[in-house]
């Protein structure tokens, strides 16, 4: 049976944010997306919103250090695209800046996101920084889930093994298998986001 969810009718970029800015505290619910560079975070946001180019796919890793705000359904909520982290070739200072920005949003900005979607690559699994993210999300009491993206790349056997490992690493946090390419997981994510 198809899961019930609200459809996204409109999505528009609002602004990039660094530090304390009024948009963070305007009362509009925030759904944040976080993940390593190249896990398909931009592609997942595009898939959810049904917009091919809302977020540019294949951006140079580490280039964005801002929080990018998108207005969903004419201000019903914001999607907040956090900078991608952990790409090996990004210089250490920039890496540190990105990490600080993410942790600032989750720990110190005093926002209470409605949901944080931690996106991982289903094949690569949960990395050390993903585990740190999960710990922070739990400690802060932020509602969250793990999105196991690029699941389309795995055959049935690999898929079962990958999901088992990700579920073990995620503990009590829900895990949603997802493919930005095939659209798998879209209904489940939209239901969790409850736009
Ligand atoms: P980001 O850096 O996390 O925002 O990742 P992007 O959305 O830019 O995607 C990185 C690369 O992975 C691109 O080449 C995408 O086309 C590809 N990609 C993203 N999601 C999927 C997916 O679900 N399946 C497959 N096969 N490729 C994907």
Short mmCIF file of C-alpha atoms and ligand atoms in Angstrom, two decimals:
data_model
loop_
_atom_site.label_atom_id
_atom_site.label_comp_id
_atom_site.label_asym_id
_atom_site.label_seq_id
_atom_site.Cartn_x
_atom_site.Cartn_y
_atom_site.Cartn_z
CA UNK A 1 0.00 0.00 0.00
CA UNK A 2 1.28 3.44 -0.87
CA UNK A 3 2.29 5.53 2.10
CA UNK A 4 0.37 8.73 2.62
CA UNK A 5 2.34 11.91 2.33
CA UNK A 6 1.88 15.49 1.36
CA UNK A 7 3.21 16.40 -2.02
CA UNK A 8 5.70 19.17 -2.58
CA UNK A 9 4.04 21.73 -4.83
CA UNK A 10 6.71 24.38 -4.81
CA UNK A 11 10.34 24.78 -3.87
CA UNK A 12 12.49 27.86 -4.20
CA UNK A 13 15.97 28.88 -3.09
CA UNK A 14 15.77 31.60 -0.44
CA UNK A 15 19.34 32.32 0.65
CA UNK A 16 22.66 31.07 1.85
CA UNK A 17 23.25 31.68 5.53
CA UNK A 18 26.42 32.03 7.58
CA UNK A 19 26.00 32.45 11.31
CA UNK A 20 23.13 34.00 13.20
CA UNK A 21 20.58 35.32 10.70
CA UNK A 22 16.87 36.13 11.24
CA UNK A 23 15.68 33.40 8.83
CA UNK A 24 16.92 30.80 11.31
CA UNK A 25 14.47 32.03 13.92
CA UNK A 26 11.44 33.08 11.87
CA UNK A 27 9.33 30.19 13.16
CA UNK A 28 9.12 28.30 9.86
CA UNK A 29 9.86 24.59 10.51
CA UNK A 30 13.24 23.44 9.23
CA UNK A 31 14.10 20.08 7.68
CA UNK A 32 17.87 19.78 7.48
CA UNK A 33 19.95 17.59 5.19
CA UNK A 34 23.46 16.62 6.15
CA UNK A 35 25.99 14.20 4.71
CA UNK A 36 29.42 13.61 3.27
CA UNK A 37 30.24 15.23 -0.06
CA UNK A 38 29.14 13.11 -3.00
CA UNK A 39 26.62 10.92 -1.10
CA UNK A 40 23.89 12.45 -3.28
CA UNK A 41 22.50 15.04 -0.87
CA UNK A 42 21.74 17.51 -3.66
CA UNK A 43 20.19 14.74 -5.77
CA UNK A 44 17.95 13.61 -2.89
CA UNK A 45 16.69 17.17 -2.34
CA UNK A 46 15.97 17.47 -6.06
CA UNK A 47 14.22 14.10 -6.06
CA UNK A 48 12.03 15.05 -3.08
CA UNK A 49 11.08 18.40 -4.57
CA UNK A 50 10.63 17.00 -8.06
CA UNK A 51 13.01 19.63 -9.38
CA UNK A 52 15.97 18.60 -11.48
CA UNK A 53 18.16 21.57 -10.75
CA UNK A 54 16.99 23.11 -7.50
CA UNK A 55 20.36 22.13 -6.02
CA UNK A 56 23.30 21.75 -8.37
CA UNK A 57 24.43 18.13 -8.58
CA UNK A 58 28.15 17.33 -8.70
CA UNK A 59 29.32 20.53 -7.02
CA UNK A 60 33.00 20.82 -6.25
CA UNK A 61 33.32 19.15 -2.84
CA UNK A 62 33.94 21.58 -0.02
CA UNK A 63 33.01 24.64 -2.05
CA UNK A 64 29.87 25.48 -0.11
CA UNK A 65 30.36 26.48 3.50
CA UNK A 66 26.91 28.05 3.89
CA UNK A 67 23.57 26.70 5.04
CA UNK A 68 21.31 26.94 2.01
CA UNK A 69 17.64 27.61 2.74
CA UNK A 70 14.86 26.52 0.36
CA UNK A 71 11.23 27.47 0.88
CA UNK A 72 8.90 24.48 0.43
CA UNK A 73 5.21 24.86 -0.41
CA UNK A 74 5.29 28.64 -0.22
CA UNK A 75 6.81 28.88 3.22
CA UNK A 76 5.25 25.79 4.86
CA UNK A 77 8.77 24.73 5.79
CA UNK A 78 12.40 25.22 4.85
CA UNK A 79 14.71 22.57 3.51
CA UNK A 80 18.13 23.44 4.90
CA UNK A 81 21.01 22.04 2.87
CA UNK A 82 24.01 21.84 5.20
CA UNK A 83 27.48 21.88 3.62
CA UNK A 84 28.85 18.50 2.53
CA UNK A 85 31.70 17.26 4.73
CA UNK A 86 34.57 14.86 4.69
CA UNK A 87 35.91 14.98 1.18
CA UNK A 88 39.55 13.93 1.27
CA UNK A 89 40.94 16.48 -1.16
CA UNK A 90 39.45 19.55 0.50
CA UNK A 91 42.06 21.57 2.35
CA UNK A 92 42.08 21.08 6.13
CA UNK A 93 41.13 24.67 7.00
CA UNK A 94 38.03 24.50 4.82
CA UNK A 95 37.17 21.07 6.22
CA UNK A 96 37.35 22.51 9.71
CA UNK A 97 35.15 25.45 8.68
CA UNK A 98 32.52 23.08 7.24
CA UNK A 99 32.55 20.88 10.32
CA UNK A 100 32.22 23.93 12.58
CA UNK A 101 29.29 25.24 10.52
CA UNK A 102 27.42 21.92 10.73
CA UNK A 103 28.06 21.51 14.44
CA UNK A 104 27.14 25.13 15.09
CA UNK A 105 23.76 24.59 13.40
CA UNK A 106 23.07 21.36 15.25
CA UNK A 107 24.51 22.29 18.64
CA UNK A 108 24.63 26.01 19.26
CA UNK A 109 22.31 27.88 16.91
CA UNK A 110 19.37 27.06 19.17
CA UNK A 111 17.18 26.00 16.30
CA UNK A 112 14.98 22.94 16.68
CA UNK A 113 14.77 21.31 13.27
CA UNK A 114 11.61 19.30 12.68
CA UNK A 115 13.78 16.59 11.16
CA UNK A 116 17.43 16.06 10.24
CA UNK A 117 18.08 13.65 7.39
CA UNK A 118 21.58 12.19 7.61
CA UNK A 119 22.39 10.97 4.13
CA UNK A 120 24.89 8.16 3.66
CA UNK A 121 26.05 6.22 0.63
CA UNK A 122 24.44 2.78 1.01
CA UNK A 123 27.54 1.05 -0.31
CA UNK A 124 30.10 3.01 1.72
CA UNK A 125 27.95 2.78 4.86
CA UNK A 126 28.22 4.84 8.03
CA UNK A 127 31.56 6.65 8.34
CA UNK A 128 33.25 7.93 11.50
CA UNK A 129 31.91 11.44 11.02
CA UNK A 130 28.42 10.07 10.31
CA UNK A 131 28.63 8.28 13.66
CA UNK A 132 29.66 11.56 15.32
CA UNK A 133 26.68 13.24 13.64
CA UNK A 134 24.32 10.55 14.95
CA UNK A 135 25.67 11.03 18.45
CA UNK A 136 25.12 14.79 18.24
CA UNK A 137 21.61 14.33 16.85
CA UNK A 138 20.70 11.97 19.67
CA UNK A 139 22.26 14.12 22.37
CA UNK A 140 20.46 17.19 21.10
CA UNK A 141 17.20 15.29 20.86
CA UNK A 142 16.79 16.31 17.21
CA UNK A 143 14.32 14.07 15.38
CA UNK A 144 16.34 12.41 12.65
CA UNK A 145 16.70 9.51 10.26
CA UNK A 146 19.40 7.94 8.14
CA UNK A 147 18.91 7.95 4.38
CA UNK A 148 20.78 5.07 2.72
CA UNK A 149 21.12 6.61 -0.73
CA UNK A 150 22.34 5.11 -4.04
CA UNK A 151 20.65 1.84 -3.10
CA UNK A 152 20.02 1.29 -6.83
CA UNK A 153 23.71 0.53 -7.25
CA UNK A 154 23.43 -2.65 -5.19
CA UNK A 155 22.04 -6.06 -6.14
CA UNK A 156 19.62 -7.83 -3.80
CA UNK A 157 22.34 -9.58 -1.83
CA UNK A 158 24.52 -6.48 -1.47
CA UNK A 159 21.48 -4.43 -0.57
CA UNK A 160 20.49 -6.74 2.29
CA UNK A 161 24.05 -6.78 3.66
CA UNK A 162 24.46 -3.00 3.33
CA UNK A 163 21.16 -2.25 5.05
CA UNK A 164 21.96 -4.66 7.85
CA UNK A 165 25.30 -2.93 8.48
CA UNK A 166 23.78 0.54 8.30
CA UNK A 167 20.93 -0.43 10.64
CA UNK A 168 23.45 -1.86 13.11
CA UNK A 169 25.51 1.35 13.01
CA UNK A 170 22.40 3.54 13.24
CA UNK A 171 21.10 1.82 16.37
CA UNK A 172 17.65 3.14 17.18
CA UNK A 173 17.67 5.75 14.43
CA UNK A 174 15.37 4.82 11.55
CA UNK A 175 17.02 3.94 8.22
CA UNK A 176 15.30 4.61 4.90
CA UNK A 177 16.66 2.92 1.75
CA UNK A 178 16.68 5.53 -0.98
CA UNK A 179 17.64 6.17 -4.56
CA UNK A 180 17.64 9.69 -5.95
CA UNK A 181 17.94 8.00 -9.35
CA UNK A 182 14.93 5.64 -9.17
CA UNK A 183 12.85 7.58 -6.65
CA UNK A 184 12.82 4.72 -4.15
CA UNK A 185 12.23 6.01 -0.63
CA UNK A 186 10.57 9.23 -1.76
CA UNK A 187 7.17 8.48 -0.22
CA UNK A 188 8.74 7.27 3.03
CA UNK A 189 10.88 10.40 3.31
CA UNK A 190 8.04 12.77 2.54
CA UNK A 191 5.89 11.00 5.11
CA UNK A 192 8.65 11.46 7.72
CA UNK A 193 9.16 15.08 6.72
CA UNK A 194 5.40 15.70 6.80
CA UNK A 195 5.60 18.88 4.73
P1 LIG B 1 26.26 15.72 -2.95
O1 LIG B 1 27.69 16.14 -3.07
O2 LIG B 1 26.04 14.89 -1.73
O3 LIG B 1 25.27 16.84 -3.05
O4 LIG B 1 25.99 14.69 -4.16
P2 LIG B 1 25.33 14.95 -5.60
O5 LIG B 1 23.84 15.03 -5.47
O6 LIG B 1 26.03 16.06 -6.28
O7 LIG B 1 25.64 13.53 -6.28
C1 LIG B 1 26.97 13.06 -6.44
C2 LIG B 1 26.97 12.06 -7.58
O8 LIG B 1 26.22 10.89 -7.22
C3 LIG B 1 26.33 12.56 -8.87
O9 LIG B 1 27.08 12.05 -9.95
C4 LIG B 1 24.93 11.98 -8.84
O10 LIG B 1 24.37 11.81 -10.11
C5 LIG B 1 25.18 10.64 -8.15
N1 LIG B 1 24.00 10.16 -7.40
C6 LIG B 1 23.30 10.84 -6.46
N2 LIG B 1 22.30 10.10 -5.96
C7 LIG B 1 22.35 8.91 -6.60
C8 LIG B 1 21.58 7.67 -6.52
O11 LIG B 1 20.63 7.53 -5.74
N3 LIG B 1 21.98 6.65 -7.32
C9 LIG B 1 23.03 6.74 -8.18
N4 LIG B 1 23.34 5.68 -8.92
N5 LIG B 1 23.79 7.87 -8.27
C10 LIG B 1 23.45 8.93 -7.51
#
